[in-house]
């Protein structure tokens, strides 16, 4: 029997999970995203995806990034991303994907898209 999250996800392509992110957490994640984006754009964090390159090597010469890699690496210094890996968000992902935690490739799931 499909879960109450999976049914609307399958029929509508999205699902709203009430109260999944509280305001304090949202602010913390937004701040972490801003710092991570800034580190990537300035070159302080070199692990990024560049426009025009879907697979490595991404090229150091391209200044335009569309994503950040290795979010949970300790050298990035953003514990907020590690918190995501050990939280209710993972349970929602498992439910929607109908898989176990061992099936998730967390490094790819939690990329930040830069606009």
CSV table of C-alpha atoms in Angstrom, one decimal:
chain,number,residue,atom,x,y,z
A,1,UNK,CA,0.0,0.0,0.0
A,2,UNK,CA,1.5,3.4,-1.0
A,3,UNK,CA,2.3,5.8,1.8
A,4,UNK,CA,0.5,9.1,2.4
A,5,UNK,CA,3.6,10.9,1.0
A,6,UNK,CA,4.2,8.6,-1.9
A,7,UNK,CA,0.7,8.8,-3.4
A,8,UNK,CA,0.6,12.5,-4.0
A,9,UNK,CA,4.3,12.4,-5.1
A,10,UNK,CA,3.5,9.9,-7.8
A,11,UNK,CA,0.3,11.6,-9.0
A,12,UNK,CA,1.5,15.2,-8.8
A,13,UNK,CA,5.3,15.0,-9.0
A,14,UNK,CA,5.7,16.8,-5.6
A,15,UNK,CA,4.6,16.5,-2.0
A,16,UNK,CA,4.3,19.0,0.8
A,17,UNK,CA,5.6,17.7,4.1
A,18,UNK,CA,4.1,19.9,6.8
A,19,UNK,CA,6.4,21.0,9.6
A,20,UNK,CA,9.4,19.2,8.2
A,21,UNK,CA,11.6,22.3,8.5
A,22,UNK,CA,11.1,24.6,11.5
A,23,UNK,CA,12.0,28.3,11.2
A,24,UNK,CA,15.3,28.0,13.1
A,25,UNK,CA,16.5,25.1,10.9
A,26,UNK,CA,15.4,26.9,7.8
A,27,UNK,CA,17.4,30.0,8.7
A,28,UNK,CA,20.4,27.8,9.6
A,29,UNK,CA,20.2,26.0,6.2
A,30,UNK,CA,19.8,29.3,4.3
A,31,UNK,CA,22.8,30.7,6.1
A,32,UNK,CA,24.9,27.6,5.4
A,33,UNK,CA,23.8,27.7,1.7
A,34,UNK,CA,24.9,31.3,1.4
A,35,UNK,CA,28.3,30.6,3.0
A,36,UNK,CA,28.8,27.4,0.8
A,37,UNK,CA,27.9,29.3,-2.4
A,38,UNK,CA,30.2,32.1,-1.4
A,39,UNK,CA,33.1,29.7,-0.7
A,40,UNK,CA,32.5,28.0,-4.0
A,41,UNK,CA,32.3,31.1,-6.1
A,42,UNK,CA,35.4,32.6,-4.6
A,43,UNK,CA,37.4,29.4,-5.1
A,44,UNK,CA,37.8,28.7,-1.4
A,45,UNK,CA,35.9,25.5,-1.9
A,46,UNK,CA,37.1,23.8,-5.1
A,47,UNK,CA,34.6,21.0,-5.3
A,48,UNK,CA,32.0,22.3,-7.7
A,49,UNK,CA,30.1,21.5,-10.9
A,50,UNK,CA,30.6,23.9,-13.8
A,51,UNK,CA,28.3,25.0,-16.6
A,52,UNK,CA,28.9,23.0,-19.7
A,53,UNK,CA,30.5,20.0,-18.0
A,54,UNK,CA,28.2,17.2,-16.7
A,55,UNK,CA,31.0,14.9,-15.6
A,56,UNK,CA,34.5,15.5,-14.2
A,57,UNK,CA,36.9,17.0,-14.8
A,58,UNK,CA,35.0,20.2,-14.5
A,59,UNK,CA,37.7,22.6,-15.3
A,60,UNK,CA,39.1,25.3,-13.1
A,61,UNK,CA,38.9,28.0,-15.8
A,62,UNK,CA,35.1,28.1,-15.9
A,63,UNK,CA,33.8,30.7,-13.4
A,64,UNK,CA,30.2,29.7,-13.6
A,65,UNK,CA,29.1,27.0,-11.2
A,66,UNK,CA,25.8,25.2,-11.0
A,67,UNK,CA,26.4,22.9,-8.0
A,68,UNK,CA,28.6,22.2,-5.0
A,69,UNK,CA,30.0,18.8,-4.2
A,70,UNK,CA,31.2,17.1,-1.0
A,71,UNK,CA,28.8,19.1,1.2
A,72,UNK,CA,29.4,16.8,4.2
A,73,UNK,CA,33.2,17.0,4.0
A,74,UNK,CA,34.6,18.3,7.3
A,75,UNK,CA,36.9,20.8,5.5
A,76,UNK,CA,33.9,22.7,4.2
A,77,UNK,CA,33.0,23.5,7.8
A,78,UNK,CA,29.2,23.4,7.5
A,79,UNK,CA,27.7,21.0,10.0
A,80,UNK,CA,24.2,21.9,8.8
A,81,UNK,CA,24.7,19.6,5.8
A,82,UNK,CA,25.7,16.7,8.1
A,83,UNK,CA,22.6,17.4,10.1
A,84,UNK,CA,20.5,16.9,7.0
A,85,UNK,CA,22.0,13.4,6.6
A,86,UNK,CA,21.0,12.4,10.1
A,87,UNK,CA,17.5,13.8,10.2
A,88,UNK,CA,13.9,13.4,9.2
A,89,UNK,CA,14.7,14.5,5.7
A,90,UNK,CA,16.4,11.2,5.0
A,91,UNK,CA,13.3,9.3,6.2
A,92,UNK,CA,11.2,11.3,3.7
A,93,UNK,CA,13.6,10.6,0.9
A,94,UNK,CA,13.6,6.9,1.7
A,95,UNK,CA,9.8,6.8,1.8
A,96,UNK,CA,9.5,8.7,-1.5
A,97,UNK,CA,12.1,6.6,-3.2
A,98,UNK,CA,10.9,3.4,-1.6
A,99,UNK,CA,14.4,2.4,-0.5
A,100,UNK,CA,16.6,1.8,2.5
A,101,UNK,CA,19.3,4.3,3.7
A,102,UNK,CA,22.1,2.1,2.3
A,103,UNK,CA,20.6,2.6,-1.2
A,104,UNK,CA,20.9,6.4,-1.0
A,105,UNK,CA,24.0,8.2,-2.4
A,106,UNK,CA,23.9,11.1,-0.1
A,107,UNK,CA,26.7,13.0,-1.7
A,108,UNK,CA,24.6,13.4,-4.8
A,109,UNK,CA,21.2,13.9,-3.1
A,110,UNK,CA,22.2,17.0,-1.1
A,111,UNK,CA,23.7,19.1,-3.8
A,112,UNK,CA,23.0,22.8,-3.6
A,113,UNK,CA,21.8,24.4,-6.8
A,114,UNK,CA,23.2,27.8,-7.3
A,115,UNK,CA,20.9,30.3,-9.0
